[in-house]
């Protein structure tokens, strides 16, 4: 009996045109191109060109391109999953804004808030929907506007240098062929919730936002970088090995690893730990920084554009981020 699987039909990407180099940041606060390159591998990132551009706006061209690559019309999309940690507004979700902007009235839109693991959580949901026959053309988007929530002062420099804006979209559809999503595993552990977070505004605060919050900088993200680094380098390989083992796949069978792009040192550490040659690991952080939920599909897009990912390849995705949340997925393209 043939088994329905979830195929990635097309991938699209959009980044704003404004390039911000490390030297540009060094003019705003105490940092240097050398420090950022050495500690993170980042050379530049993209920021929105002006106010008024949200993640749902960045997602529009990414979805249009993904549909074109998938050979479908935007109107064929029958469900949207929008992964973001920087939604256009607190509510409603960015998926509703995107559906409206794409003229998809009535198409269900689910926002998920799983940060750097958002794409993997979305992939697991989309895969379940498609395998049970609920939807036929799921648009899974990761899109972020970080630049409006960064602290461009000496106090915020550890985080401000890391993040960039961008969007990527994938069109997922059922296939009877021997390809597509083989397995997705995701996890969360709130023990790390306050180690990488944005404390304010907060629903439990009366009122939700105060001048004090702005003055004490709790409206900006904060991170215990060393702890996140340790968890990321432990949990991503652990989860990847778990997925491989459950599916009887060895690391040698993997054609390409598409990891979340948080820090080039994290990915180098993981590839060394797992014994994966660096040429099998996609790295595009130098150009875009960390784009959280958009990072994995953007890295996949880069691999396809550079002819490093081809039909039939066995690809291993992995991600780690705020929550803490993490996951891994095995996909045959
Ligand atoms: O996608 C979400 C997941 N996020 C991650 O996975 C990020 C994980 N963490 C990291 O990637 C690293 O911890 C960072 C890149 C954030 C920081 O690197 P680090 O090697 O852990 O540096 P550090 O925080 O220990 O800071 C070392 C020094 C400090 O100075 P002192 O105390 O040694 O004098 C910092 O104040 O570097 C200083 N520093 C900076 N210097 C120049 C911190 N940020 C900067 C900066 N420019 N932007």
Short mmCIF file of C-alpha atoms and ligand atoms in Angstrom, two decimals, residues 25 29-33 35-36 38-40 42 85 115-117 154 156-163 196 223-230 232-233 236 260-266 290-292 295 320-322 324, ligand 1:
data_model
loop_
_atom_site.label_atom_id
_atom_site.label_comp_id
_atom_site.label_asym_id
_atom_site.label_seq_id
_atom_site.Cartn_x
_atom_site.Cartn_y
_atom_site.Cartn_z
CA UNK A 25 26.49 48.72 13.90
CA UNK A 29 27.48 51.23 19.85
CA UNK A 30 30.69 49.72 21.17
CA UNK A 31 31.35 46.69 18.96
CA UNK A 32 33.56 45.78 16.01
CA UNK A 33 33.42 43.86 12.76
CA UNK A 35 34.29 40.70 17.33
CA UNK A 36 31.05 39.94 15.48
CA UNK A 38 34.86 35.87 15.22
CA UNK A 39 32.13 35.18 17.76
CA UNK A 40 29.20 34.64 15.38
CA UNK A 42 27.89 37.27 10.85
CA UNK A 85 8.33 35.58 17.26
CA UNK A 115 10.88 31.10 17.83
CA UNK A 116 13.91 29.52 16.15
CA UNK A 117 12.19 26.12 16.21
CA UNK A 154 26.21 49.31 24.54
CA UNK A 156 22.08 45.63 24.16
CA UNK A 157 25.09 44.89 21.99
CA UNK A 158 25.28 41.16 22.73
CA UNK A 159 21.86 40.66 21.08
CA UNK A 160 21.67 43.58 18.64
CA UNK A 161 24.49 42.19 16.51
CA UNK A 162 22.84 38.80 16.06
CA UNK A 163 19.43 39.31 14.49
CA UNK A 196 16.15 34.13 26.16
CA UNK A 223 19.69 36.41 26.58
CA UNK A 224 22.02 34.33 28.69
CA UNK A 225 24.24 33.70 25.66
CA UNK A 226 26.55 31.14 27.21
CA UNK A 227 23.71 29.02 28.55
CA UNK A 228 21.83 29.14 25.24
CA UNK A 229 25.03 28.17 23.44
CA UNK A 230 25.49 25.13 25.72
CA UNK A 232 21.89 24.49 21.57
CA UNK A 233 25.06 22.48 21.05
CA UNK A 236 20.28 19.84 18.45
CA UNK A 260 19.10 26.94 12.27
CA UNK A 261 21.49 29.86 11.78
CA UNK A 262 22.17 31.32 15.24
CA UNK A 263 25.93 31.31 15.34
CA UNK A 264 28.42 29.79 12.91
CA UNK A 265 30.34 28.41 15.90
CA UNK A 266 27.27 26.48 17.10
CA UNK A 290 19.83 35.07 12.84
CA UNK A 291 16.33 35.33 11.35
CA UNK A 292 14.79 32.90 13.91
CA UNK A 295 16.23 30.85 9.32
CA UNK A 320 17.10 25.44 18.81
CA UNK A 321 15.70 28.61 20.29
CA UNK A 322 13.81 30.51 22.93
CA UNK A 324 13.72 26.63 25.21
O1 LIG B 1 18.60 31.67 17.90
C1 LIG B 1 18.45 31.72 19.29
C2 LIG B 1 19.52 31.01 19.93
N1 LIG B 1 20.62 31.93 20.21
C3 LIG B 1 21.82 31.42 20.23
O2 LIG B 1 22.01 30.26 19.96
C4 LIG B 1 22.96 32.31 20.69
C5 LIG B 1 23.90 31.51 21.58
N2 LIG B 1 24.98 32.31 22.17
C6 LIG B 1 25.96 32.82 21.41
O3 LIG B 1 25.96 32.68 20.20
C7 LIG B 1 27.10 33.54 22.12
O4 LIG B 1 26.96 33.34 23.50
C8 LIG B 1 27.14 35.05 21.80
C9 LIG B 1 27.57 35.28 20.36
C10 LIG B 1 25.81 35.71 22.06
C11 LIG B 1 28.18 35.72 22.68
O5 LIG B 1 29.44 35.10 22.52
P1 LIG B 1 30.31 34.69 23.78
O6 LIG B 1 31.55 34.12 23.26
O7 LIG B 1 29.47 33.84 24.67
O8 LIG B 1 30.63 36.09 24.42
P2 LIG B 1 30.29 36.62 25.91
O9 LIG B 1 28.84 36.89 26.07
O10 LIG B 1 30.95 35.74 26.91
O11 LIG B 1 31.06 37.98 25.89
C12 LIG B 1 32.48 38.04 25.80
C13 LIG B 1 32.89 39.48 25.86
C14 LIG B 1 32.30 40.22 27.04
O12 LIG B 1 33.28 41.14 27.49
P3 LIG B 1 34.16 40.82 28.81
O13 LIG B 1 33.19 40.63 29.93
O14 LIG B 1 34.93 39.57 28.48
O15 LIG B 1 35.02 42.04 28.94
C15 LIG B 1 31.16 40.97 26.44
O16 LIG B 1 30.84 42.14 27.15
O17 LIG B 1 32.44 40.15 24.70
C16 LIG B 1 31.68 41.30 25.07
N3 LIG B 1 30.63 41.51 24.08
C17 LIG B 1 30.85 42.22 22.97
N4 LIG B 1 31.92 42.86 22.50
C18 LIG B 1 31.80 43.47 21.32
C19 LIG B 1 29.35 41.04 24.07
N5 LIG B 1 28.73 41.45 22.97
C20 LIG B 1 29.63 42.17 22.26
C21 LIG B 1 29.57 42.84 21.04
N6 LIG B 1 30.68 43.47 20.60
N7 LIG B 1 28.46 42.86 20.28
#
